[in-house]
Coordinates of C-alpha atoms and ligand atoms in Angstrom, one line a residue:
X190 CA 16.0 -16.3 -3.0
X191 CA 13.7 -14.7 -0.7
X192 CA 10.9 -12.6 -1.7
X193 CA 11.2 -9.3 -1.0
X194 CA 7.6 -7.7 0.9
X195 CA 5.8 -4.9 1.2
X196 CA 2.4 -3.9 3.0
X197 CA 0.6 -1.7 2.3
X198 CA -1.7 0.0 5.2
X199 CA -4.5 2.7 5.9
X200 CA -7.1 3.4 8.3
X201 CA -9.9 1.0 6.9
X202 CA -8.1 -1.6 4.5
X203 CA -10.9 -0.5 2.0
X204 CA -10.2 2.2 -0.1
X205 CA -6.3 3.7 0.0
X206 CA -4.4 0.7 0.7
X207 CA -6.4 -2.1 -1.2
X208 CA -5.5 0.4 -4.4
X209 CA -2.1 0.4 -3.5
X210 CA -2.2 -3.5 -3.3
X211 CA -4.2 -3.8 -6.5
X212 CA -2.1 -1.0 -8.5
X213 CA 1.7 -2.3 -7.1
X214 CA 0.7 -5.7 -7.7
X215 CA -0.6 -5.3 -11.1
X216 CA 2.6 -3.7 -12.1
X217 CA 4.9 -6.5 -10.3
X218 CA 2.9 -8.9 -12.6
X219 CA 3.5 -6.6 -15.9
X220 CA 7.3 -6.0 -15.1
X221 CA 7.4 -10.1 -14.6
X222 CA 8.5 -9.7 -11.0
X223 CA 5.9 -11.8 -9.4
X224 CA 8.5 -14.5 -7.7
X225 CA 10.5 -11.7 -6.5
X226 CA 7.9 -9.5 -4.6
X227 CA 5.0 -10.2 -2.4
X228 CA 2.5 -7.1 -2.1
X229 CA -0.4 -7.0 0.5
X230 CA -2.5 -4.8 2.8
X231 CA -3.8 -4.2 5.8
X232 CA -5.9 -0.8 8.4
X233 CA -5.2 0.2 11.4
X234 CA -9.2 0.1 12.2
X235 CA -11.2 -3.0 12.4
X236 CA -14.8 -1.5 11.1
X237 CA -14.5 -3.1 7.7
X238 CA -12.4 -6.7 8.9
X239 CA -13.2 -8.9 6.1
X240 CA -15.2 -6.6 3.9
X241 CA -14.6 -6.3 0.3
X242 CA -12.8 -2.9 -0.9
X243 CA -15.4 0.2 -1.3
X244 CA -17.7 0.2 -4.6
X245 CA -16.6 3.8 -5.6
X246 CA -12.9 2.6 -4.9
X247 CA -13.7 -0.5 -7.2
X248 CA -15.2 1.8 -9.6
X249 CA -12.3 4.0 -10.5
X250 CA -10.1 1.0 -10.3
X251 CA -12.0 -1.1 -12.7
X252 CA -12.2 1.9 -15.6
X253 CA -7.9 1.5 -15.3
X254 CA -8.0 -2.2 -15.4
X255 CA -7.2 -2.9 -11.9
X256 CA -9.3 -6.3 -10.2
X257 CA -9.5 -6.2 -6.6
X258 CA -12.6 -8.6 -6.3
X259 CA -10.3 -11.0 -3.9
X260 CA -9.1 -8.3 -1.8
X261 CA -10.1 -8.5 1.8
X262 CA -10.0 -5.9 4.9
X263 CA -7.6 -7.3 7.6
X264 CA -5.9 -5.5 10.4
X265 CA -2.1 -4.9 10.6
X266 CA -0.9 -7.1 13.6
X267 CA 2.9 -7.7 15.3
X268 CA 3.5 -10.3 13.4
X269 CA 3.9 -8.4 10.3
X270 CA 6.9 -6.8 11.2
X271 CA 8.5 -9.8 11.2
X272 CA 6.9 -10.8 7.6
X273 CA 7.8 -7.4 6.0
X274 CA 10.3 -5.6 4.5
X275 CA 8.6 -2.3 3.5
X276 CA 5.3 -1.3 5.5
X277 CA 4.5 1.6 4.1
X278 CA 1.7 4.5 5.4
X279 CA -1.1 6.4 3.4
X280 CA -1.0 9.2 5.6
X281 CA 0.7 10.4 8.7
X282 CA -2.2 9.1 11.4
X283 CA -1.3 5.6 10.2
X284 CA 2.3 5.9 9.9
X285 CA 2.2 7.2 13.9
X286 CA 0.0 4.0 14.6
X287 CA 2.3 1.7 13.1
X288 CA 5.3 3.3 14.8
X289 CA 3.6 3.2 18.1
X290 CA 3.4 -1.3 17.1
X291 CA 6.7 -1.4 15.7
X292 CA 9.2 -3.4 17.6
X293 CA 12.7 -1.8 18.6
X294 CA 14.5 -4.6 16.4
X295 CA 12.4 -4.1 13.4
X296 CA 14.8 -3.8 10.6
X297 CA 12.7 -3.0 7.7
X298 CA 11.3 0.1 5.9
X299 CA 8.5 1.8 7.9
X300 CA 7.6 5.3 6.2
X301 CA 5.3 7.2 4.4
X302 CA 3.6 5.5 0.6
X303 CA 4.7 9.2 -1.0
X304 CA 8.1 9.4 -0.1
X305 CA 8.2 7.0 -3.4
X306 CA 6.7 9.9 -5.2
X307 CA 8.8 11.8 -7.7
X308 CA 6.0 14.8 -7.5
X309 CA 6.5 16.0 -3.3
X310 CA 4.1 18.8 -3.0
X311 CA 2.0 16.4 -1.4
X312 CA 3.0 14.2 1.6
X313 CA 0.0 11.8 1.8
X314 CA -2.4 10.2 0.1
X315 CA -5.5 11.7 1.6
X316 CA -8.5 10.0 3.2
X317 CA -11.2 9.4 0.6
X318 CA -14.0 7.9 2.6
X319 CA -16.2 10.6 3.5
X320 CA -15.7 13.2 0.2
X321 CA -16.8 12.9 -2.8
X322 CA -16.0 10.7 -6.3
X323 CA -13.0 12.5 -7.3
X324 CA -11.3 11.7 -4.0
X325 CA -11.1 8.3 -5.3
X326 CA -9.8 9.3 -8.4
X327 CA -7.4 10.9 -7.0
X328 CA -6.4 8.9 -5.0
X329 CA -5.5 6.1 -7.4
X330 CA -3.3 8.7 -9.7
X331 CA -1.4 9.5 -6.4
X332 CA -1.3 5.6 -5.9
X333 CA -0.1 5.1 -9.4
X334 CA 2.6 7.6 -9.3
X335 CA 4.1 6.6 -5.9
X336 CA 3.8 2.9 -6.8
X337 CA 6.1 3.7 -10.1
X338 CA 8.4 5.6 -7.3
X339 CA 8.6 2.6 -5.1
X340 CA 9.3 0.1 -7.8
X341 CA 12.2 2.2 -9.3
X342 CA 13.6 2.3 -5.2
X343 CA 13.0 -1.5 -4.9
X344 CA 15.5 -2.1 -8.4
X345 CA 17.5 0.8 -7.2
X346 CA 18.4 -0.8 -3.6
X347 CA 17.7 -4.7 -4.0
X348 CA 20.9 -6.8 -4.3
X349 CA 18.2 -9.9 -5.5
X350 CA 17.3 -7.1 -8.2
X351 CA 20.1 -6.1 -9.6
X352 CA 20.4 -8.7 -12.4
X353 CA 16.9 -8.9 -13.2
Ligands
4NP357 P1 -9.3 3.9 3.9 O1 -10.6 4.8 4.0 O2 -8.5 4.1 5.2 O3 -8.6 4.5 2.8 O4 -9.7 2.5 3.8 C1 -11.5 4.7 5.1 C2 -12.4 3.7 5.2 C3 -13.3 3.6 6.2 C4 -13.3 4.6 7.2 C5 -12.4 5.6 7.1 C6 -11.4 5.7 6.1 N1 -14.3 4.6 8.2 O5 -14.3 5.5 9.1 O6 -15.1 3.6 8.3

């Protein structure tokens, strides 16, 4: 059976979408669903290649539990739309970026991270980088809520799923 993939992606791979990898992972692992689904991440700017996630986005994560000490910064390239089956967008800048890369015969899901989200008042989850600490903490409750969401669609929609 073939793993089923998502990607997350932002602007600089070090603050929304390494908490979406850390957070989405961590609940793969707790749900025992590690051999079925592969989680990573990846910006759509290249300031931060190789660069550990932000210390205030550490911070918050490490006061839930969440380690994201072997998380890199990487940019999204072609050949991920031929590795993924979700790519899924922070915000609607990165979601335009990725459609202006995305190949005419990709077949997966290319959309926005809160479209997962049960709570919709709010489409995206917002740029933290320049504001201040709450930003971050809100950013991982948004991140925690839409990665709950996006499980539940995975079970939902997944044949490979559906006796597990
Ligand atoms: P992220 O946040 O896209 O959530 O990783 C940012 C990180 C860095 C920059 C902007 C946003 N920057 O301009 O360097």
């Amino acid at each position: 059976m073939s793993k089923i993939s998502v990607l997350f992606v932002c602007l600089g791979n070090i603050c929304r979408s390494p908490t979406a990898h850390a957070v989405f992972q961590s609940m793969v692992d707790s749900e025992g669903l590690s051999q079925q689904i592969a989680v990573d991440s990846a910006g759509t700017g290249d300031w931060h290649l190789g660069h550990a996630p932000d210390q205030r986005t550490c911070a918050v994560a490490s006061e839930r539990g969440y380690d994201m000490s072997e998380l890199r910064s990487r940019l999204v390239e072609a050949e991920d739309f031929n590795r993924f089956d979700y790519i899924i967008a922070m915000d609607n800048e990165n979601l335009s970026n990725l459609h202006a890369m995305r190949p005419g015969d990709y077949e997966g899901q290319l959309g926005l991270f809160r479209d997962y989200s049960q709570q919709s008042e709010q489409t995206e989850v917002p740029d933290p980088y320049y504001g201040g600490d709450n930003g971050f903490a809100m950013v991982l409750d948004l991140v925690e809520e839409a990665s709950a969401g996006l499980l539940a669609h995975i079970r939902l929609t997944s044949p490979e799923m559906q006796s597990l």
